[in-house]
mmCIF file of C-alpha atoms in Angstrom:
data_model
loop_
_atom_site.group_PDB
_atom_site.id
_atom_site.type_symbol
_atom_site.label_atom_id
_atom_site.label_comp_id
_atom_site.label_asym_id
_atom_site.label_seq_id
_atom_site.Cartn_x
_atom_site.Cartn_y
_atom_site.Cartn_z
ATOM 1 C CA SER Y 1 -17.592 -13.363 -1.974
ATOM 2 C CA GLN Y 2 -16.989 -11.778 -4.835
ATOM 3 C CA GLN Y 3 -15.798 -7.937 -4.074
ATOM 4 C CA GLY Y 4 -16.456 -5.990 -7.254
ATOM 5 C CA GLU Y 5 -19.332 -6.267 -9.748
ATOM 6 C CA GLU Y 6 -18.871 -4.260 -12.928
ATOM 7 C CA ASP Y 7 -21.108 -2.854 -15.431
ATOM 8 C CA PRO Y 8 -22.225 -2.931 -17.995
ATOM 9 C CA GLN Y 9 -21.380 -6.642 -18.664
ATOM 10 C CA ALA Y 10 -20.406 -5.741 -22.235
ATOM 11 C CA LEU Y 11 -20.074 -2.434 -23.887
ATOM 12 C CA SER Y 12 -20.114 -1.719 -27.610
ATOM 13 C CA ILE Y 13 -19.098 2.060 -29.138
ATOM 14 C CA GLN Y 14 -17.714 3.433 -32.101
ATOM 15 C CA GLU Y 15 -14.087 4.882 -32.315
ATOM 16 C CA GLY Y 16 -13.937 7.923 -31.034
ATOM 17 C CA GLU Y 17 -16.592 7.945 -28.214
ATOM 18 C CA ASN Y 18 -16.069 7.755 -24.716
ATOM 19 C CA ALA Y 19 -16.666 4.608 -22.721
ATOM 20 C CA THR Y 20 -17.729 4.400 -19.111
ATOM 21 C CA MET Y 21 -17.537 1.489 -16.974
ATOM 22 C CA ASN Y 22 -18.671 1.127 -13.504
ATOM 23 C CA CYS Y 23 -17.313 -1.310 -10.448
ATOM 24 C CA SER Y 24 -19.206 -1.455 -7.029
ATOM 25 C CA TYR Y 25 -17.728 -3.382 -4.249
ATOM 26 C CA LYS Y 26 -19.091 -4.513 -0.804
ATOM 27 C CA THR Y 27 -16.740 -3.496 1.947
ATOM 28 C CA SER Y 28 -14.175 -0.669 3.177
ATOM 29 C CA ILE Y 29 -10.946 -0.749 0.827
ATOM 30 C CA ASN Y 30 -7.506 1.078 1.118
ATOM 31 C CA ASN Y 31 -7.135 1.449 -2.647
ATOM 32 C CA LEU Y 32 -9.001 0.263 -5.839
ATOM 33 C CA GLN Y 33 -7.146 -0.628 -9.236
ATOM 34 C CA TRP Y 34 -8.177 -0.942 -12.798
ATOM 35 C CA TYR Y 35 -6.796 -3.450 -15.087
ATOM 36 C CA ARG Y 36 -6.860 -4.210 -18.728
ATOM 37 C CA GLN Y 37 -6.881 -7.721 -20.351
ATOM 38 C CA ASN Y 38 -6.472 -8.441 -24.008
ATOM 39 C CA SER Y 39 -7.960 -11.480 -25.513
ATOM 40 C CA GLY Y 40 -5.812 -14.029 -24.336
ATOM 41 C CA ARG Y 41 -3.238 -12.300 -22.655
ATOM 42 C CA GLY Y 42 -2.290 -11.067 -19.292
ATOM 43 C CA LEU Y 43 -3.712 -8.331 -17.308
ATOM 44 C CA VAL Y 44 -2.210 -4.938 -17.362
ATOM 45 C CA HIS Y 45 -2.466 -2.491 -14.824
ATOM 46 C CA LEU Y 46 -3.797 0.632 -15.692
ATOM 47 C CA ILE Y 47 -4.511 3.104 -12.542
ATOM 48 C CA LEU Y 48 -4.844 2.890 -8.691
ATOM 49 C CA ILE Y 49 -6.733 5.208 -6.886
ATOM 50 C CA ARG Y 50 -6.413 5.436 -3.183
ATOM 51 C CA SER Y 51 -9.388 5.542 -0.717
ATOM 52 C CA ASN Y 52 -8.853 9.312 0.226
ATOM 53 C CA GLU Y 53 -8.451 10.098 -3.521
ATOM 54 C CA ARG Y 54 -11.742 10.915 -5.400
ATOM 55 C CA GLU Y 55 -10.336 11.448 -9.001
ATOM 56 C CA LYS Y 56 -7.314 10.321 -11.047
ATOM 57 C CA HIS Y 57 -6.173 10.812 -14.383
ATOM 58 C CA SER Y 58 -3.918 8.893 -16.771
ATOM 59 C CA GLY Y 59 -3.594 9.771 -20.297
ATOM 60 C CA ARG Y 60 -7.125 9.174 -21.600
ATOM 61 C CA LEU Y 61 -8.239 7.607 -18.654
ATOM 62 C CA ARG Y 62 -10.397 8.939 -15.873
ATOM 63 C CA VAL Y 63 -11.143 7.293 -12.541
ATOM 64 C CA THR Y 64 -13.335 8.479 -9.840
ATOM 65 C CA LEU Y 65 -13.874 6.952 -6.281
ATOM 66 C CA ASP Y 66 -17.058 7.296 -4.353
ATOM 67 C CA THR Y 67 -16.594 5.375 -1.133
ATOM 68 C CA SER Y 68 -19.627 6.726 0.524
ATOM 69 C CA LYS Y 69 -21.237 4.649 -2.434
ATOM 70 C CA LYS Y 70 -18.679 2.083 -2.677
ATOM 71 C CA SER Y 71 -18.264 2.427 -6.400
ATOM 72 C CA SER Y 72 -15.857 3.542 -8.910
ATOM 73 C CA SER Y 73 -15.948 4.799 -12.779
ATOM 74 C CA LEU Y 74 -13.418 4.263 -15.423
ATOM 75 C CA LEU Y 75 -13.784 6.909 -18.311
ATOM 76 C CA ILE Y 76 -12.082 6.061 -21.457
ATOM 77 C CA THR Y 77 -12.160 9.167 -23.918
ATOM 78 C CA ALA Y 78 -11.604 9.341 -27.611
ATOM 79 C CA SER Y 79 -11.708 5.602 -27.656
ATOM 80 C CA ARG Y 80 -9.512 3.751 -30.060
ATOM 81 C CA ALA Y 81 -9.952 0.027 -31.846
ATOM 82 C CA ALA Y 82 -6.924 -0.776 -29.682
ATOM 83 C CA ASP Y 83 -8.853 -0.191 -26.579
ATOM 84 C CA THR Y 84 -11.037 -3.174 -27.263
ATOM 85 C CA ALA Y 85 -10.137 -5.406 -24.051
ATOM 86 C CA SER Y 86 -11.997 -6.616 -20.784
ATOM 87 C CA TYR Y 87 -11.448 -3.996 -18.035
ATOM 88 C CA PHE Y 88 -11.247 -5.011 -14.641
ATOM 89 C CA CYS Y 89 -11.305 -3.473 -11.134
ATOM 90 C CA ALA Y 90 -9.774 -4.933 -8.111
ATOM 91 C CA THR Y 91 -9.650 -4.088 -4.629
ATOM 92 C CA ASP Y 92 -7.558 -5.155 -1.814
ATOM 93 C CA ALA Y 93 -9.756 -7.440 0.485
ATOM 94 C CA GLU Y 94 -11.006 -6.395 3.829
ATOM 95 C CA ASP Y 95 -9.553 -9.236 6.085
ATOM 96 C CA SER Y 96 -6.089 -9.420 4.062
ATOM 97 C CA SER Y 97 -3.778 -6.893 2.660
ATOM 98 C CA TYR Y 98 -2.126 -9.549 0.623
ATOM 99 C CA LYS Y 99 -4.920 -10.252 -2.077
ATOM 100 C CA LEU Y 100 -6.533 -8.469 -4.896
ATOM 101 C CA ILE Y 101 -10.178 -8.788 -4.978
ATOM 102 C CA PHE Y 102 -11.422 -8.617 -8.899
ATOM 103 C CA GLY Y 103 -14.758 -7.551 -10.371
ATOM 104 C CA SER Y 104 -16.348 -9.869 -13.102
ATOM 105 C CA GLY Y 105 -15.231 -7.202 -15.955
ATOM 106 C CA THR Y 106 -16.253 -4.977 -18.453
ATOM 107 C CA ARG Y 107 -15.949 -6.141 -22.199
ATOM 108 C CA LEU Y 108 -15.383 -3.011 -24.586
ATOM 109 C CA LEU Y 109 -15.521 -3.464 -28.040
ATOM 110 C CA VAL Y 110 -14.310 -0.258 -29.932
ATOM 111 C CA ARG Y 111 -15.703 -0.483 -33.313
ATOM 112 C CA PRO Y 112 -13.576 1.172 -36.011
ATOM 113 C CA ASP M 1 12.938 -8.956 -20.716
ATOM 114 C CA THR M 2 9.938 -10.180 -19.713
ATOM 115 C CA ALA M 3 8.630 -8.985 -15.993
ATOM 116 C CA VAL M 4 6.687 -11.912 -15.075
ATOM 117 C CA SER M 5 7.473 -14.898 -17.174
ATOM 118 C CA GLN M 6 5.220 -18.208 -16.647
ATOM 119 C CA THR M 7 5.539 -21.727 -18.610
ATOM 120 C CA PRO M 8 4.199 -23.028 -20.194
ATOM 121 C CA LYS M 9 1.773 -21.181 -21.758
ATOM 122 C CA TYR M 10 -0.509 -23.931 -22.816
ATOM 123 C CA LEU M 11 -0.848 -27.036 -21.004
ATOM 124 C CA VAL M 12 -3.065 -30.142 -22.118
ATOM 125 C CA THR M 13 -3.433 -33.338 -20.159
ATOM 126 C CA GLN M 14 -5.383 -36.268 -19.290
ATOM 127 C CA MET M 15 -7.036 -36.332 -16.115
ATOM 128 C CA GLY M 16 -5.444 -37.654 -13.067
ATOM 129 C CA ASN M 17 -1.887 -36.674 -14.358
ATOM 130 C CA ASP M 18 0.198 -34.277 -11.949
ATOM 131 C CA LYS M 19 1.365 -31.113 -13.756
ATOM 132 C CA SER M 20 3.828 -28.144 -12.932
ATOM 133 C CA ILE M 21 3.558 -24.372 -14.137
ATOM 134 C CA LYS M 22 6.646 -22.424 -13.456
ATOM 135 C CA CYS M 23 6.853 -18.480 -12.645
ATOM 136 C CA GLU M 24 9.657 -16.161 -12.404
ATOM 137 C CA GLN M 25 9.542 -12.395 -12.012
ATOM 138 C CA ASN M 26 12.561 -10.446 -12.424
ATOM 139 C CA LEU M 27 11.335 -7.195 -10.640
ATOM 140 C CA GLY M 28 12.573 -7.567 -7.310
ATOM 141 C CA HIS M 29 9.213 -7.825 -5.688
ATOM 142 C CA ASP M 30 8.331 -9.323 -2.643
ATOM 143 C CA THR M 31 5.150 -10.740 -3.321
ATOM 144 C CA MET M 32 3.768 -13.307 -5.646
ATOM 145 C CA TYR M 33 0.474 -14.573 -6.700
ATOM 146 C CA TRP M 34 -1.521 -17.139 -8.395
ATOM 147 C CA TYR M 35 -4.804 -16.487 -9.710
ATOM 148 C CA LYS M 36 -7.542 -18.495 -11.602
ATOM 149 C CA GLN M 37 -9.598 -17.506 -14.544
ATOM 150 C CA ASP M 38 -12.545 -19.233 -15.356
ATOM 151 C CA SER M 39 -14.446 -19.855 -18.622
ATOM 152 C CA LYS M 40 -16.510 -16.572 -17.855
ATOM 153 C CA LYS M 41 -13.165 -14.565 -17.126
ATOM 154 C CA PHE M 42 -13.666 -14.680 -13.327
ATOM 155 C CA LEU M 43 -10.321 -13.988 -11.482
ATOM 156 C CA LYS M 44 -9.925 -15.763 -8.204
ATOM 157 C CA ILE M 45 -6.853 -15.533 -6.083
ATOM 158 C CA MET M 46 -5.482 -18.833 -5.017
ATOM 159 C CA PHE M 47 -2.302 -17.981 -3.051
ATOM 160 C CA SER M 48 -0.150 -15.233 -2.062
ATOM 161 C CA TYR M 49 3.368 -15.444 -1.125
ATOM 162 C CA ASN M 50 5.594 -12.713 0.715
ATOM 163 C CA ASN M 51 9.248 -13.290 0.843
ATOM 164 C CA LYS M 52 8.824 -16.949 0.104
ATOM 165 C CA GLU M 53 6.448 -17.370 2.965
ATOM 166 C CA LEU M 54 2.612 -18.365 2.393
ATOM 167 C CA ILE M 55 0.551 -15.591 3.365
ATOM 168 C CA ILE M 56 -2.844 -16.563 1.745
ATOM 169 C CA ASN M 57 -4.365 -19.679 0.904
ATOM 170 C CA GLU M 58 -7.937 -19.487 -0.846
ATOM 171 C CA THR M 59 -9.528 -22.647 0.132
ATOM 172 C CA VAL M 60 -7.612 -24.194 -2.634
ATOM 173 C CA PRO M 61 -7.998 -28.019 -2.821
ATOM 174 C CA ASN M 62 -4.769 -29.879 -1.514
ATOM 175 C CA ARG M 63 -4.087 -31.216 -4.826
ATOM 176 C CA PHE M 64 -2.768 -27.941 -5.676
ATOM 177 C CA SER M 65 0.672 -27.119 -3.948
ATOM 178 C CA PRO M 66 2.769 -23.865 -4.505
ATOM 179 C CA LYS M 67 6.565 -23.712 -4.074
ATOM 180 C CA SER M 68 8.369 -20.739 -3.614
ATOM 181 C CA PRO M 69 12.333 -21.480 -3.871
ATOM 182 C CA ASP M 70 13.136 -17.745 -3.669
ATOM 183 C CA LYS M 71 11.830 -14.603 -4.036
ATOM 184 C CA ALA M 72 11.705 -14.461 -7.576
ATOM 185 C CA HIS M 73 10.020 -17.616 -8.269
ATOM 186 C CA LEU M 74 6.673 -19.263 -7.405
ATOM 187 C CA ASN M 75 5.859 -22.489 -9.057
ATOM 188 C CA LEU M 76 2.399 -24.079 -8.713
ATOM 189 C CA HIS M 77 2.178 -27.735 -8.732
ATOM 190 C CA ILE M 78 -1.144 -29.909 -9.280
ATOM 191 C CA ASN M 79 -1.832 -33.568 -8.533
ATOM 192 C CA SER M 80 -4.454 -35.632 -9.698
ATOM 193 C CA LEU M 81 -5.548 -32.966 -12.289
ATOM 194 C CA GLU M 82 -9.593 -32.883 -12.471
ATOM 195 C CA LEU M 83 -11.452 -31.522 -15.510
ATOM 196 C CA GLY M 84 -12.842 -28.686 -13.556
ATOM 197 C CA ASP M 85 -9.111 -27.584 -12.862
ATOM 198 C CA SER M 86 -9.444 -26.500 -16.947
ATOM 199 C CA ALA M 87 -8.927 -22.728 -16.810
ATOM 200 C CA VAL M 88 -6.092 -20.145 -17.387
ATOM 201 C CA TYR M 89 -3.724 -19.670 -14.221
ATOM 202 C CA PHE M 90 -2.043 -16.306 -13.726
ATOM 203 C CA CYS M 91 1.093 -15.826 -11.871
ATOM 204 C CA ALA M 92 1.470 -11.881 -10.671
ATOM 205 C CA SER M 93 3.814 -10.192 -8.503
ATOM 206 C CA SER M 94 3.775 -7.079 -6.816
ATOM 207 C CA GLN M 95 6.249 -4.840 -4.764
ATOM 208 C CA ASP M 96 4.483 -5.628 -1.610
ATOM 209 C CA TRP M 97 0.980 -5.333 -0.445
ATOM 210 C CA VAL M 98 -1.749 -4.906 -2.691
ATOM 211 C CA GLY M 99 -1.440 -1.409 -2.282
ATOM 212 C CA SER M 100 1.027 -1.357 -5.454
ATOM 213 C CA GLU M 101 0.120 -2.455 -8.709
ATOM 214 C CA ALA M 102 0.634 -6.018 -9.762
ATOM 215 C CA PHE M 103 2.211 -7.408 -12.621
ATOM 216 C CA PHE M 104 0.843 -10.669 -14.465
ATOM 217 C CA GLY M 105 2.270 -13.213 -16.509
ATOM 218 C CA GLN M 106 0.495 -14.101 -19.976
ATOM 219 C CA GLY M 107 -1.206 -17.038 -18.366
ATOM 220 C CA THR M 108 -0.876 -20.589 -18.566
ATOM 221 C CA ARG M 109 -3.979 -22.496 -20.624
ATOM 222 C CA LEU M 110 -4.579 -25.504 -18.596
ATOM 223 C CA THR M 111 -7.035 -27.939 -20.434
ATOM 224 C CA VAL M 112 -7.730 -31.145 -18.902
ATOM 225 C CA VAL M 113 -9.125 -33.905 -21.059
#
């Protein structure tokens, strides 16, 4: 069954605003990753947070992880039109370390 | 140089045909994957290989047969194509298990008519 569910499914904001996307998962994990997918392209890794970490930053990205609630959030600050993409969270599976389980994704539109 | 490259980028074929998608990574990674992305953008793991050995076969029909001639290559052969096979197929690789970031190819859009 699908591990991650993202919320919202779609998000439209003005350039310069912050964008927050949430991800919930069902089972215990070792780590959680966020990926970006531009239209018609492959996925690009953004950030990985391990289960013993609570927060991680990378440039304009901030990721939090709450293992007690089985949820994570991705915050993009000062958004740009180039941030327009789909964003996916992914976790390792409970039954195997050799597969990533992806969420359903959030489609982000940043209006210029 | 492209880290993970897959060919072709687009593939249009008739039902019943057999086709192959090739994937190569130049990152020296031990683990390679095939994912399928459907029309709703949902990504699902199909296969995982580690050091040329099949680790994961996620209940994929037998018509799909991956082949890993060496660590740098993971090809996907599909027999007797069906309409429902239409999707975007992504190859990916990672250094070892999923504790490290995965690098994805640009995808192969397969359309079965």
